[in-house]
Amino acid sequence: MKQAYEDMSGKIIGGLEAGGTKMVCGISDTAGVMQSRILIPTTTPEETIPHMIDYFKKWKIEALGIGCFGPIDLNKKSPTYGTIMRSPKKEWSGFNIVRAFEDALHVPIGLDTDVNGAALGEVTMGAAKGCDTALYITIGTGVGVGVYCNGALVHGLVHPEGGHILIQKRTDDTFEGCCSRHPNCVEGLASGVAIAKRWGKKADQLADQPLVWEMEADYVAQAIANYILMYSPQKIVLWGGVMHRKELFPMIRERVQKLLNGYVCHSQIETDIDHYIVTPGLGENAGLTGAVLLGVLALKGDGYVI
Amino acid sequence: MKQAYEDMSGKIIGGLEAGGTKMVCGISDTAGVMQSRILIPTTTPEETIPHMIDYFKKWKIEALGIGCFGPIDLNKKSPTYGTIMRSPKKEWSGFNIVRAFEDALHVPIGLDTDVNGAALGEVTMGAAKGCDTALYITIGTGVGVGVYCNGALVHGLVHPEGGHILIQKRTDDTFEGCCSRHPNCVEGLASGVAIAKRWGKKADQLADQPLVWEMEADYVAQAIANYILMYSPQKIVLWGGVMHRKELFPMIRERVQKLLNGYVCHSQIETDIDHYIVTPGLGENAGLTGAVLLGVLALKGDGYVI
């Protein structure tokens, strides 16, 4: 990534990590260091977009990279490329975030999902550096999975939605789930919103209740075991608001090993899982750094490889 | 693939689809047409391997491609490259299938999993032709998933084991599952072996029992919904002994749509799923054709792209 920045010979690249609760905007210099970073609450496009446009105009950016919450149309051949699809965030459903910035900024714009952006950041200069297949999983307000496979971010038909894979509900869990579409998906049972709705309190007020965290670790481990069986990733970067509770990491790692039960034969999983399921090397900047990198790619053209 | 064959200018390529119950060996000419195809029962390496070596020697093959049951070490940098790992097939566990043929035939040998081989065949000249991300799923004695993603077969840390992802067991299913390692994986609950053990009869003797097939469709649909959410494939090729019962296809497609519940916004899934979850274009030859193709790649060198 540093190389990629240097290739930009002094150009200023903007990055936007577009989330359901907040928009993280940043400006990076040619050494890959953030010159500026601001947070704007995600309300409606009419209210939120102009604030961001003003910010990026002020910095005279020469390209913008966007890592956006989804579902979003990433198919450049599609007439609705850049449009946020059937999102639970009603005001944003059907909004074309790429066109909004293109029309105002007239610079090349790179787009991917927020989690794919974070995965790109971690693979390029974070905890998954050098991997050709790796995942970035976030357990926060929602659950998202960014997928880098065979040296590129995965889009396929639309883009992965690993946060919505179906898992087995515990018999002692009477909560109906908080996903409007799936009664037993990971996001519906293990997101921060799910925890708060199930227990009637926010995660930080539940620190002393072991069952809350055992259940959480069970659900996240089920999802990760399935991700490992499906993708065979070389590294799993796990983060998000809920994972700030570091005690969850050993609980999840132990359960993942138990669920796989020795079937995936590799020392990384069997004896070195502490270095396999890890926190992001870029910390809270994984998503924003990845977004900037999407901007670098947009300026370089699709053919450019970091 | 045809192009790939023509590039071989008259060379004879052997293919081996190595399965847990039978070994399918074939010889392909330069037009991609099978010149010969034989089946050898899979018993022990000592008994089965010499038969295959005789066959390939007789045809004077110039390269061999192997699509092998797993788990298998596909890492060329590993000292155990080509070795079948902790397999339920005890006699084959720890056996190096690549070395066995290299020592006897002295030709370039290509190796991948049986299902990755089949996926390569289908993507190159079958029902998934032209896709850059597609799956080949087989529901037979076992359950396997071949993964082609971003224009290449997926290996990652080891290789995908999608047949062992954990799914939700139906409350009316008292069967403990037939997988020695996972109580509720797809293979343990939905493979041909699972059906036979659960109901005490082989699938073909259960044709008139609706519950058998409703349960089967439920389990396979759960797995496919998760595969779609994880990989976002452009095409899903579904086959294997159990899927010879064609009535399962519409049952599975309907359940996949119901489980996804409109979350993956694409017409392929929402209105054209009959052309999204399909039978192999190469029929029973998907695995063998893919294996031959692995041989072509071995002869061409790793850099060669079909």
XYZ file of C-alpha atoms in Angstrom, chain B:
306
model
C -10.932 -25.668 -22.667
C -11.100 -26.652 -26.352
C -8.462 -23.991 -26.942
C -6.418 -25.457 -24.120
C -6.602 -28.884 -25.723
C -5.635 -27.548 -29.142
C -2.638 -25.884 -27.513
C -1.532 -29.346 -26.470
C -0.844 -30.207 -30.127
C -1.563 -33.897 -30.108
C -0.584 -34.673 -26.554
C -2.466 -37.347 -24.617
C -3.640 -36.286 -21.170
C -4.832 -38.622 -18.435
C -7.459 -37.686 -15.883
C -8.314 -39.300 -12.558
C -11.396 -38.503 -10.533
C -10.446 -40.161 -7.257
C -13.529 -40.849 -5.162
C -14.118 -42.688 -1.920
C -16.068 -45.470 -3.609
C -14.661 -45.495 -7.152
C -11.757 -44.196 -9.205
C -12.747 -42.806 -12.612
C -9.808 -42.846 -15.028
C -9.956 -41.331 -18.489
C -7.900 -40.401 -21.511
C -8.671 -37.327 -23.547
C -7.678 -36.460 -27.085
C -6.745 -33.000 -28.301
C -10.367 -32.093 -29.065
C -11.388 -32.633 -25.455
C -13.213 -35.856 -26.302
C -12.735 -38.810 -23.962
C -10.963 -41.631 -25.829
C -11.345 -44.037 -22.949
C -12.974 -44.128 -19.526
C -12.745 -46.878 -16.901
C -13.984 -47.324 -13.341
C -11.906 -49.000 -10.637
C -13.384 -49.648 -7.168
C -11.626 -47.715 -4.364
C -10.320 -50.333 -1.932
C -6.750 -49.893 -0.597
C -3.904 -47.908 -2.204
C -1.885 -51.159 -2.550
C -4.667 -52.727 -4.594
C -6.167 -49.757 -6.445
C -3.134 -47.681 -7.468
C -1.331 -50.389 -9.553
C -4.476 -50.940 -11.674
C -4.563 -47.235 -12.499
C -0.828 -47.038 -13.205
C -1.143 -49.933 -15.689
C -4.001 -48.146 -17.425
C -2.207 -44.796 -17.752
C 1.052 -46.492 -18.830
C -0.810 -48.360 -21.569
C -2.016 -45.044 -22.970
C 1.450 -43.417 -22.711
C 0.003 -40.254 -21.185
C 2.163 -37.106 -21.181
C 0.487 -35.509 -18.159
C -1.993 -36.550 -15.473
C -4.592 -34.481 -13.664
C -6.046 -35.731 -10.386
C -9.227 -34.520 -8.729
C -9.043 -36.268 -5.355
C -11.295 -36.740 -2.335
C -9.989 -34.889 0.710
C -8.811 -33.556 2.980
C -5.635 -33.363 0.889
C -2.487 -31.222 1.080
C -2.539 -28.904 -1.963
C 0.275 -26.631 -0.804
C 3.161 -27.147 -3.239
C 5.590 -25.709 -0.695
C 4.569 -28.283 1.906
C 6.670 -31.440 2.461
C 3.437 -33.430 2.484
C 2.097 -31.962 -0.803
C -0.134 -34.538 -2.484
C -0.914 -36.426 0.713
C -4.458 -37.375 1.659
C -4.848 -36.066 5.197
C -7.002 -37.232 8.116
C -9.532 -38.955 5.871
C -12.380 -41.131 7.157
C -11.069 -43.619 4.540
C -8.427 -45.010 6.893
C -6.363 -46.929 4.297
C -5.853 -43.714 2.325
C -5.123 -41.427 5.263
C -1.492 -40.296 4.954
C -1.096 -41.690 1.419
C 0.701 -39.433 -1.083
C -1.263 -39.927 -4.294
C 0.864 -37.490 -6.338
C 4.143 -39.203 -5.485
C 2.664 -42.636 -6.246
C 1.910 -41.592 -9.845
C 5.018 -39.411 -10.278
C 7.308 -42.296 -9.327
C 5.569 -44.652 -11.744
C 4.733 -42.394 -14.698
C 7.395 -39.630 -14.630
C 5.025 -37.037 -16.147
C 3.767 -33.663 -14.868
C 0.884 -34.160 -12.437
C -1.826 -31.644 -11.586
C -3.755 -32.004 -8.352
C -6.829 -30.482 -6.755
C -9.856 -31.706 -4.830
C -12.407 -33.807 -6.759
C -15.011 -31.060 -6.441
C -12.598 -28.267 -7.408
C -11.763 -30.332 -10.479
C -15.453 -30.635 -11.352
C -15.915 -26.901 -10.769
C -13.048 -26.199 -13.185
C -14.671 -28.455 -15.786
C -18.062 -26.738 -15.450
C -16.585 -23.217 -15.481
C -14.412 -23.985 -18.505
C -16.875 -25.827 -20.724
C -20.011 -26.625 -18.742
C -23.036 -24.945 -17.160
C -20.931 -22.248 -15.442
C -18.939 -21.326 -18.549
C -17.753 -17.722 -18.392
C -18.399 -17.249 -14.654
C -15.577 -15.831 -12.557
C -17.200 -17.107 -9.352
C -19.157 -20.372 -9.330
C -19.746 -23.481 -7.225
C -19.954 -27.180 -7.997
C -21.893 -28.986 -5.264
C -22.188 -32.755 -5.110
C -24.680 -34.523 -2.833
C -23.710 -38.183 -3.039
C -22.036 -40.658 -0.690
C -20.628 -37.487 0.853
C -21.253 -33.796 0.253
C -18.588 -31.674 -1.452
C -18.287 -28.139 -2.750
C -15.846 -27.058 -5.441
C -15.117 -23.346 -5.421
C -13.979 -21.217 -8.348
C -13.622 -17.597 -7.199
C -12.159 -14.528 -8.918
C -11.054 -16.648 -11.848
C -9.241 -19.437 -9.983
C -9.922 -22.507 -7.851
C -9.875 -21.736 -4.124
C -7.228 -23.281 -1.860
C -6.455 -20.696 0.812
C -5.102 -22.248 4.012
C -5.936 -25.831 2.945
C -8.966 -26.018 0.635
C -12.686 -25.380 1.179
C -14.684 -28.073 2.958
C -18.148 -26.662 2.295
C -19.747 -30.080 2.705
C -19.075 -29.856 6.417
C -20.630 -26.482 7.210
C -22.922 -26.624 10.227
C -26.640 -26.309 9.588
C -29.755 -26.275 11.734
C -31.178 -29.717 12.474
C -34.936 -30.107 12.153
C -36.717 -30.679 15.455
C -38.409 -33.780 13.984
C -35.053 -35.288 12.939
C -33.849 -37.725 15.623
C -30.921 -39.012 13.493
C -27.567 -38.255 15.159
C -25.832 -37.603 11.830
C -23.254 -39.776 10.053
C -20.225 -37.451 10.177
C -17.645 -38.677 12.661
C -16.592 -35.101 13.464
C -19.677 -32.873 13.229
C -23.115 -33.685 14.685
C -24.950 -31.266 12.396
C -22.936 -30.704 9.216
C -24.498 -30.976 5.748
C -22.647 -34.202 4.940
C -23.671 -35.727 8.271
C -27.355 -34.904 7.775
C -27.949 -34.802 4.000
C -25.473 -37.137 2.248
C -26.598 -40.389 0.662
C -25.074 -42.242 3.608
C -27.059 -40.059 6.038
C -30.322 -40.772 4.200
C -29.683 -44.528 4.220
C -28.704 -44.584 7.908
C -31.571 -42.323 9.018
C -34.304 -44.254 7.204
C -32.763 -47.732 7.158
C -33.137 -47.969 3.373
C -31.254 -46.718 0.333
C -32.532 -43.533 -1.340
C -34.000 -45.433 -4.310
C -36.219 -47.457 -1.946
C -37.585 -44.275 -0.327
C -39.083 -42.682 -3.435
C -42.645 -42.781 -2.063
C -41.873 -41.167 1.304
C -42.365 -37.375 1.055
C -40.832 -36.602 4.490
C -37.492 -38.081 3.364
C -37.249 -35.609 0.490
C -38.701 -32.604 2.322
C -36.034 -33.043 4.998
C -33.343 -33.518 2.351
C -34.438 -30.393 0.466
C -34.495 -28.402 3.738
C -30.924 -29.353 4.609
C -29.485 -28.864 1.133
C -31.298 -25.501 0.823
C -29.866 -24.323 4.159
C -26.381 -25.115 2.899
C -26.919 -23.467 -0.495
C -28.423 -20.321 1.076
C -25.265 -20.015 3.177
C -23.017 -20.657 0.161
C -24.831 -17.881 -1.722
C -24.469 -15.481 1.209
C -20.763 -16.286 1.542
C -19.536 -16.601 -2.045
C -22.146 -14.696 -4.066
C -21.644 -17.214 -6.913
C -22.817 -16.392 -10.441
C -23.881 -20.005 -10.958
C -24.440 -23.047 -8.750
C -23.985 -26.458 -10.370
C -25.675 -29.117 -8.222
C -25.235 -32.853 -8.761
C -24.284 -36.160 -7.141
C -26.100 -39.476 -6.625
C -28.828 -38.032 -4.391
C -29.593 -35.278 -6.920
C -30.421 -37.857 -9.581
C -33.855 -37.514 -8.015
C -34.700 -34.466 -10.152
C -37.811 -33.604 -8.096
C -35.388 -32.270 -5.470
C -34.300 -29.349 -7.659
C -37.551 -27.326 -7.545
C -37.961 -28.185 -3.845
C -34.456 -26.902 -3.089
C -34.770 -23.776 -5.266
C -38.039 -22.784 -3.574
C -36.545 -23.248 -0.094
C -33.387 -21.287 -0.984
C -35.530 -18.323 -2.073
C -37.574 -18.615 1.121
C -34.485 -18.745 3.346
C -32.770 -15.781 1.627
C -36.108 -13.944 1.805
C -35.204 -11.299 -0.765
C -31.984 -10.236 0.922
C -29.684 -11.004 -2.016
C -31.064 -8.588 -4.602
C -30.574 -10.203 -7.997
C -32.999 -11.425 -10.655
C -30.983 -14.663 -11.019
C -32.130 -15.640 -7.540
C -35.490 -13.896 -7.342
C -37.032 -14.623 -10.741
C -34.654 -16.918 -12.649
C -33.435 -19.404 -10.051
C -34.178 -22.326 -12.436
C -31.169 -21.126 -14.441
C -29.112 -20.333 -11.342
C -29.130 -23.662 -9.477
C -28.597 -26.121 -12.320
C -27.412 -29.601 -13.304
C -23.874 -29.952 -14.745
C -23.426 -29.131 -18.432
C -20.876 -31.958 -18.579
C -23.156 -34.428 -16.767
C -21.276 -37.343 -15.226
C -18.069 -36.203 -16.954
C -17.664 -32.926 -15.017
C -15.155 -34.419 -12.560
C -13.155 -36.381 -15.122
C -13.052 -33.497 -17.610
C -11.895 -31.194 -14.818
C -9.225 -33.704 -13.825
C -7.920 -33.845 -17.412
C -7.877 -30.060 -17.386
C -5.724 -30.124 -14.230
C -3.347 -32.297 -16.251
C -3.331 -29.758 -19.078
C -2.476 -27.042 -16.553
C 0.325 -29.168 -15.079
C 1.855 -29.639 -18.537
C 1.475 -25.955 -19.404
C 2.881 -24.792 -16.090
C 1.174 -22.907 -13.260
C 1.150 -19.641 -15.167
C -1.159 -20.972 -17.858
C -4.731 -19.729 -17.769
C -7.457 -21.647 -19.576
